[in-house]
Amino acid sequence: MDSIIVRGNGPLKGQIPIAGAKNACLTLMPATLLSEEPLTLTNAPRLSDIATMTELLSSLGAEVSSLQDGKVQAMSSHNINNHVAEYDIVRKMRASNLVLGPMLARLGHAVVSLPGGCAIGARPMDLHIHGLEALGAEIELKDGYLHAKVPGGFKGAEINLAFASVGATENILMASTLAKGTTIINNAAREPEIVDLATCLRAMGAQIEGDGTSRIEVQGVDRLHGATHPVVTDRIELGTYMLAPAICGGEVECLGGRIELVGAFCEKLDEAGIHVEETAKGLKVSRKNGRVRAVDVTTEPFPGFPTDLQAQMMALMCTAEGTSVLEEKIFENRFMHAPELIRMGAEIEVHGGTATVTGVERLKGAPVMATDLRASVSLILAAMAAEGETIVNRVYHLDRGYERVEEKLGNLGAHIERVKA
Ligand code: EPZ
């Protein structure tokens, strides 16, 4: 397993390109199952999760060609010859469950392994299942697999999501595009990745309104055609790299960044004393005068503060002036970066879903362990401003969601190198 060695450095300077969104691409790729015609995604990120989704779609019989060094994913699911999404692929990446809705819509049956829990939580699928059942699916859990069928095809329905689940909204939205009649999704997730999926589905001929709001309305159509769609900018990579100059000082321009993707996050940065300026190319970030101020954060569904930026924000709060309270309301176990930051000298107390961080002057480098995708990058951010050297182990977590992190941060002046296992 590779490790990444980081040595504390001074202010950062330069530009950093923001890639296409992992969490958009992972729902856009299964959409190819909805049509016999080719779906091509441009601005795709080069990540191991995308390779895993490629492996899954290929196992179902889809053709996926990764072009232009992975920035283009040309897909065709003309010959789907397998309707089983195997456990050994699904367990690697929970988003594999997003093939369920499209497969049912296209084939009328599907067998999809339950993903099982992951480091940050149990990750159940009850909201996905209830939504698809409302559209007419019959779903049974057997031997860890969901055995699903929809005799006669999906029929439109009004669905009320108990929680604004991103994945459930995506599975139901994709399924409803080929349902007979109208589907309403109430309390739908409002993330930019949902809007991106709806935009792609409309390009394929779907009739969808209200995406980006909590009420989405879909008029089912008989079939969808092919399309070419650009993956939306990754707001979580954007927020992550906006924190690099916030933590280290200096000034960094995040190319492709847009304020509307990170609204609530930027409000918290402003409160903490970080300056964000919109430029013609993206977002330029620098510290205002003096030390970063501690701020309180509560994670919420979009447009609230994203749970996927909680760990990275904690890294900033470790050396802020004052005490910060971070509340994690989306996942039940998303503070595993805290013990690792404590090893670096951070003062953090975790009680259930609340972490209280008392800022210290400076952290000290130490060997630390990556535990999940966003926790691992928070350790890199903290290490860049720490005294001495930090070794981050198990960086395969990092490679799931951040392309070429050591190159991108190294170009800004960070002292960061990968050590091959
Ligand atoms: C998506 O996961 C993202 N992943 C996550 O990003 C992100 O943290 C999450 O949305 C919230 O924004 C992808 O898009 C691939 P949810 P998803 O369904 O769809 C509970 C990252 O780091 N829930 O909105 O799984 C669930 O347990 C990843 O890039 C149910 O109870 O998130 C969780 O507590 C991590 N029943 C909460 O809802 C269900 O049927 C949010 O889950 C579904 C979800």
Tab-separated table of N, CA and C in Angstrom, residues 44-47 66-73 403-404:
chain	number	residue	atom	x	y	z
A	44	ALA	N	-14.493	13.809	-17.317
A	44	ALA	CA	-14.584	12.777	-16.269
A	44	ALA	C	-13.306	12.807	-15.426
A	45	PRO	N	-13.406	12.550	-14.115
A	45	PRO	CA	-12.205	12.530	-13.269
A	45	PRO	C	-11.466	11.211	-13.423
A	46	ARG	N	-10.153	11.219	-13.181
A	46	ARG	CA	-9.356	9.990	-13.294
A	46	ARG	C	-9.139	9.438	-11.885
A	47	LEU	N	-10.018	8.551	-11.481
A	47	LEU	CA	-10.030	8.071	-10.097
A	47	LEU	C	-10.249	6.561	-10.064
A	66	SER	N	-12.306	4.142	-21.979
A	66	SER	CA	-11.751	5.301	-21.286
A	66	SER	C	-10.783	5.974	-22.267
A	67	LEU	N	-11.120	7.194	-22.688
A	67	LEU	CA	-10.321	7.878	-23.713
A	67	LEU	C	-9.683	9.127	-23.120
A	68	GLN	N	-8.736	9.688	-23.858
A	68	GLN	CA	-8.047	10.929	-23.461
A	68	GLN	C	-7.571	10.857	-21.999
A	69	ASP	N	-6.837	9.779	-21.715
A	69	ASP	CA	-6.258	9.596	-20.381
A	69	ASP	C	-7.347	9.604	-19.291
A	70	GLY	N	-8.508	9.073	-19.635
A	70	GLY	CA	-9.589	8.912	-18.652
A	70	GLY	C	-10.520	10.093	-18.540
A	71	LYS	N	-10.258	11.164	-19.296
A	71	LYS	CA	-11.150	12.344	-19.184
A	71	LYS	C	-12.451	12.134	-19.945
A	72	VAL	N	-12.465	11.140	-20.842
A	72	VAL	CA	-13.682	10.836	-21.591
A	72	VAL	C	-14.041	9.371	-21.343
A	73	GLN	N	-15.301	9.143	-20.963
A	73	GLN	CA	-15.787	7.761	-20.787
A	73	GLN	C	-16.861	7.535	-21.854
A	403	GLU	N	-7.601	12.897	-7.816
A	403	GLU	CA	-6.650	12.512	-8.858
A	403	GLU	C	-5.322	13.259	-8.639
A	404	ARG	N	-4.232	12.504	-8.661
A	404	ARG	CA	-2.868	13.062	-8.675
A	404	ARG	C	-2.681	14.121	-7.587
